[in-house]
Amino acid sequence: GDTVFKVSWTFTTSLDIADIDRDALKANVRQGLYDAGSQPVDVTISLVAASTVVTVEATLRSQTDANTAKGYFDQLASSDADATTSLGLPVISTGSVAAIQEVTTQPPPSPPPGKGSDLELLLLLLLIL
């Protein structure tokens, strides 16, 4: 499997969850990470229903990118105003940034031998022709 690094940060917004444009938020976070010099593989937004708590998680390929991403989130976490500007939605309280997590993704399971082998596929193709 591949090793990826995840950095997450939780904050509180004054918006209702229903009013949050998740795609725009994701795009802003991604842009902020790029501007900070980090290359996110993925950005996920988690919203807690019936609250105004938002968790942003970036997935990165390298420790260097993860450190940069954490630096970017730390900067946002230190200033509601910076966070509001960067994310494009009102941030009223910023939580701390979680420690970088190293995650090894599971390799896809290989099919058991004898099932769907190339030979069988070849025979099927020959029968079709």
PDB file of C-alpha atoms in Angstrom:
ATOM      1  CA  GLY A   1       0.000   0.000   0.000  1.00  0.00           C
ATOM      2  CA  ASP A   2       0.902   3.650  -0.253  1.00  0.00           C
ATOM      3  CA  THR A   3       1.673   5.784   2.742  1.00  0.00           C
ATOM      4  CA  VAL A   4      -0.225   9.054   2.972  1.00  0.00           C
ATOM      5  CA  PHE A   5      -0.302  11.721   5.637  1.00  0.00           C
ATOM      6  CA  LYS A   6      -3.460  13.266   7.023  1.00  0.00           C
ATOM      7  CA  VAL A   7      -3.721  16.654   8.702  1.00  0.00           C
ATOM      8  CA  SER A   8      -7.020  17.804  10.152  1.00  0.00           C
ATOM      9  CA  TRP A   9      -8.253  20.963  11.790  1.00  0.00           C
ATOM     10  CA  THR A  10     -11.604  21.722  13.389  1.00  0.00           C
ATOM     11  CA  PHE A  11     -13.226  25.124  13.658  1.00  0.00           C
ATOM     12  CA  THR A  12     -16.575  26.680  14.453  1.00  0.00           C
ATOM     13  CA  THR A  13     -18.439  28.869  12.003  1.00  0.00           C
ATOM     14  CA  SER A  14     -21.363  31.195  12.538  1.00  0.00           C
ATOM     15  CA  LEU A  15     -23.132  29.742   9.486  1.00  0.00           C
ATOM     16  CA  ASP A  16     -25.762  27.053   9.623  1.00  0.00           C
ATOM     17  CA  ILE A  17     -24.452  23.779   8.248  1.00  0.00           C
ATOM     18  CA  ALA A  18     -27.085  23.997   5.503  1.00  0.00           C
ATOM     19  CA  ASP A  19     -25.622  27.314   4.358  1.00  0.00           C
ATOM     20  CA  ILE A  20     -22.088  26.019   3.950  1.00  0.00           C
ATOM     21  CA  ASP A  21     -20.980  25.545   0.369  1.00  0.00           C
ATOM     22  CA  ARG A  22     -18.815  22.467   0.843  1.00  0.00           C
ATOM     23  CA  ASP A  23     -17.396  22.561  -2.684  1.00  0.00           C
ATOM     24  CA  ALA A  24     -16.341  26.190  -2.331  1.00  0.00           C
ATOM     25  CA  LEU A  25     -14.853  25.518   1.090  1.00  0.00           C
ATOM     26  CA  LYS A  26     -12.957  22.521  -0.256  1.00  0.00           C
ATOM     27  CA  ALA A  27     -11.667  24.582  -3.189  1.00  0.00           C
ATOM     28  CA  ASN A  28     -10.532  27.372  -0.847  1.00  0.00           C
ATOM     29  CA  VAL A  29      -8.698  24.941   1.426  1.00  0.00           C
ATOM     30  CA  ARG A  30      -7.064  23.265  -1.569  1.00  0.00           C
ATOM     31  CA  GLN A  31      -6.002  26.668  -2.937  1.00  0.00           C
ATOM     32  CA  GLY A  32      -4.648  27.700   0.461  1.00  0.00           C
ATOM     33  CA  LEU A  33      -2.612  24.503   0.657  1.00  0.00           C
ATOM     34  CA  TYR A  34      -1.227  25.044  -2.853  1.00  0.00           C
ATOM     35  CA  ASP A  35      -0.361  28.644  -2.013  1.00  0.00           C
ATOM     36  CA  ALA A  36       1.430  27.434   1.118  1.00  0.00           C
ATOM     37  CA  GLY A  37       3.485  25.106  -1.084  1.00  0.00           C
ATOM     38  CA  SER A  38       1.733  21.843  -0.311  1.00  0.00           C
ATOM     39  CA  GLN A  39       0.201  19.444  -2.835  1.00  0.00           C
ATOM     40  CA  PRO A  40      -2.959  17.919  -1.372  1.00  0.00           C
ATOM     41  CA  VAL A  41      -4.073  14.588  -2.777  1.00  0.00           C
ATOM     42  CA  ASP A  42      -7.495  15.022  -1.256  1.00  0.00           C
ATOM     43  CA  VAL A  43      -9.384  17.457   0.948  1.00  0.00           C
ATOM     44  CA  THR A  44     -12.412  16.315   2.902  1.00  0.00           C
ATOM     45  CA  ILE A  45     -14.904  18.446   4.783  1.00  0.00           C
ATOM     46  CA  SER A  46     -16.783  16.923   7.702  1.00  0.00           C
ATOM     47  CA  LEU A  47     -19.751  18.707   9.206  1.00  0.00           C
ATOM     48  CA  VAL A  48     -21.330  17.830  12.508  1.00  0.00           C
ATOM     49  CA  ALA A  49     -25.104  17.930  12.088  1.00  0.00           C
ATOM     50  CA  ALA A  50     -27.080  20.341  14.256  1.00  0.00           C
ATOM     51  CA  SER A  51     -23.944  22.266  15.113  1.00  0.00           C
ATOM     52  CA  THR A  52     -21.616  24.676  13.406  1.00  0.00           C
ATOM     53  CA  VAL A  53     -18.460  22.612  13.806  1.00  0.00           C
ATOM     54  CA  VAL A  54     -16.496  21.909  10.648  1.00  0.00           C
ATOM     55  CA  THR A  55     -13.498  19.618  10.296  1.00  0.00           C
ATOM     56  CA  VAL A  56     -11.204  19.996   7.320  1.00  0.00           C
ATOM     57  CA  GLU A  57      -8.827  17.149   6.542  1.00  0.00           C
ATOM     58  CA  ALA A  58      -6.065  17.217   3.958  1.00  0.00           C
ATOM     59  CA  THR A  59      -4.466  14.052   2.627  1.00  0.00           C
ATOM     60  CA  LEU A  60      -0.893  14.423   1.407  1.00  0.00           C
ATOM     61  CA  ARG A  61       1.701  12.156  -0.174  1.00  0.00           C
ATOM     62  CA  SER A  62       4.805  13.251   1.728  1.00  0.00           C
ATOM     63  CA  GLN A  63       5.875  14.219   5.206  1.00  0.00           C
ATOM     64  CA  THR A  64       7.135  17.532   3.794  1.00  0.00           C
ATOM     65  CA  ASP A  65       3.739  18.371   2.297  1.00  0.00           C
ATOM     66  CA  ALA A  66       2.068  17.319   5.537  1.00  0.00           C
ATOM     67  CA  ASN A  67       4.323  19.610   7.572  1.00  0.00           C
ATOM     68  CA  THR A  68       3.511  22.469   5.199  1.00  0.00           C
ATOM     69  CA  ALA A  69      -0.213  21.724   5.423  1.00  0.00           C
ATOM     70  CA  LYS A  70      -0.026  21.639   9.213  1.00  0.00           C
ATOM     71  CA  GLY A  71       1.771  24.991   9.131  1.00  0.00           C
ATOM     72  CA  TYR A  72      -1.008  26.420   6.972  1.00  0.00           C
ATOM     73  CA  PHE A  73      -3.725  25.107   9.305  1.00  0.00           C
ATOM     74  CA  ASP A  74      -1.764  26.310  12.354  1.00  0.00           C
ATOM     75  CA  GLN A  75      -1.689  29.778  10.817  1.00  0.00           C
ATOM     76  CA  LEU A  76      -5.461  29.712  10.258  1.00  0.00           C
ATOM     77  CA  ALA A  77      -6.020  28.330  13.747  1.00  0.00           C
ATOM     78  CA  SER A  78      -4.091  31.219  15.254  1.00  0.00           C
ATOM     79  CA  SER A  79      -6.320  33.877  13.729  1.00  0.00           C
ATOM     80  CA  ASP A  80     -10.084  33.837  13.204  1.00  0.00           C
ATOM     81  CA  ALA A  81      -9.681  36.737  10.775  1.00  0.00           C
ATOM     82  CA  ASP A  82      -7.080  34.946   8.649  1.00  0.00           C
ATOM     83  CA  ALA A  83      -9.199  31.807   8.672  1.00  0.00           C
ATOM     84  CA  THR A  84     -12.310  33.746   7.652  1.00  0.00           C
ATOM     85  CA  THR A  85     -10.441  35.389   4.769  1.00  0.00           C
ATOM     86  CA  SER A  86      -8.770  32.207   3.569  1.00  0.00           C
ATOM     87  CA  LEU A  87     -11.810  29.938   3.833  1.00  0.00           C
ATOM     88  CA  GLY A  88     -14.400  32.421   2.623  1.00  0.00           C
ATOM     89  CA  LEU A  89     -16.795  31.763   5.480  1.00  0.00           C
ATOM     90  CA  PRO A  90     -17.078  33.310   8.953  1.00  0.00           C
ATOM     91  CA  VAL A  91     -14.862  31.515  11.452  1.00  0.00           C
ATOM     92  CA  ILE A  92     -15.736  32.394  15.036  1.00  0.00           C
ATOM     93  CA  SER A  93     -13.579  29.941  16.912  1.00  0.00           C
ATOM     94  CA  THR A  94     -10.636  27.844  15.857  1.00  0.00           C
ATOM     95  CA  GLY A  95      -9.641  24.581  17.463  1.00  0.00           C
ATOM     96  CA  SER A  96      -6.145  23.197  17.500  1.00  0.00           C
ATOM     97  CA  VAL A  97      -4.702  21.358  14.557  1.00  0.00           C
ATOM     98  CA  ALA A  98      -4.439  17.594  15.057  1.00  0.00           C
ATOM     99  CA  ALA A  99      -1.063  15.893  14.893  1.00  0.00           C
ATOM    100  CA  ILE A 100      -0.088  14.583  11.489  1.00  0.00           C
ATOM    101  CA  GLN A 101      -1.264  11.013  11.011  1.00  0.00           C
ATOM    102  CA  GLU A 102       0.663   8.596   8.860  1.00  0.00           C
ATOM    103  CA  VAL A 103      -1.718   6.173   7.182  1.00  0.00           C
ATOM    104  CA  THR A 104      -0.849   3.208   5.017  1.00  0.00           C
ATOM    105  CA  THR A 105      -3.548   2.540   2.476  1.00  0.00           C
ATOM    106  CA  GLN A 106      -4.393  -1.101   1.914  1.00  0.00           C
ATOM    107  CA  PRO A 107      -3.366  -2.487  -1.470  1.00  0.00           C
ATOM    108  CA  PRO A 108      -6.329  -3.795  -3.461  1.00  0.00           C
ATOM    109  CA  PRO A 109      -6.761  -7.538  -2.866  1.00  0.00           C
ATOM    110  CA  SER A 110      -5.534  -9.682  -5.714  1.00  0.00           C
ATOM    111  CA  PRO A 111      -8.144 -12.045  -7.163  1.00  0.00           C
ATOM    112  CA  PRO A 112      -7.746 -15.673  -6.083  1.00  0.00           C
ATOM    113  CA  PRO A 113      -5.949 -17.823  -8.675  1.00  0.00           C
ATOM    114  CA  GLY A 114      -8.147 -19.541 -11.236  1.00  0.00           C
ATOM    115  CA  LYS A 115     -10.938 -16.975 -11.064  1.00  0.00           C
ATOM    116  CA  GLY A 116     -11.126 -14.745 -14.104  1.00  0.00           C
ATOM    117  CA  SER A 117      -7.658 -15.708 -15.284  1.00  0.00           C
ATOM    118  CA  ASP A 118      -6.343 -14.337 -18.560  1.00  0.00           C
ATOM    119  CA  LEU A 119      -6.722 -17.728 -20.189  1.00  0.00           C
ATOM    120  CA  GLU A 120     -10.450 -17.865 -19.407  1.00  0.00           C
ATOM    121  CA  LEU A 121     -10.914 -14.345 -20.735  1.00  0.00           C
ATOM    122  CA  LEU A 122      -9.049 -15.275 -23.875  1.00  0.00           C
ATOM    123  CA  LEU A 123     -11.275 -18.334 -24.396  1.00  0.00           C
ATOM    124  CA  LEU A 124     -14.374 -16.216 -23.869  1.00  0.00           C
ATOM    125  CA  LEU A 125     -13.191 -13.691 -26.427  1.00  0.00           C
ATOM    126  CA  LEU A 126     -12.479 -16.472 -28.915  1.00  0.00           C
ATOM    127  CA  LEU A 127     -15.967 -17.894 -28.372  1.00  0.00           C
ATOM    128  CA  ILE A 128     -17.516 -14.452 -28.968  1.00  0.00           C
ATOM    129  CA  LEU A 129     -15.551 -14.044 -32.188  1.00  0.00           C
TER     130      LEU A 129
END
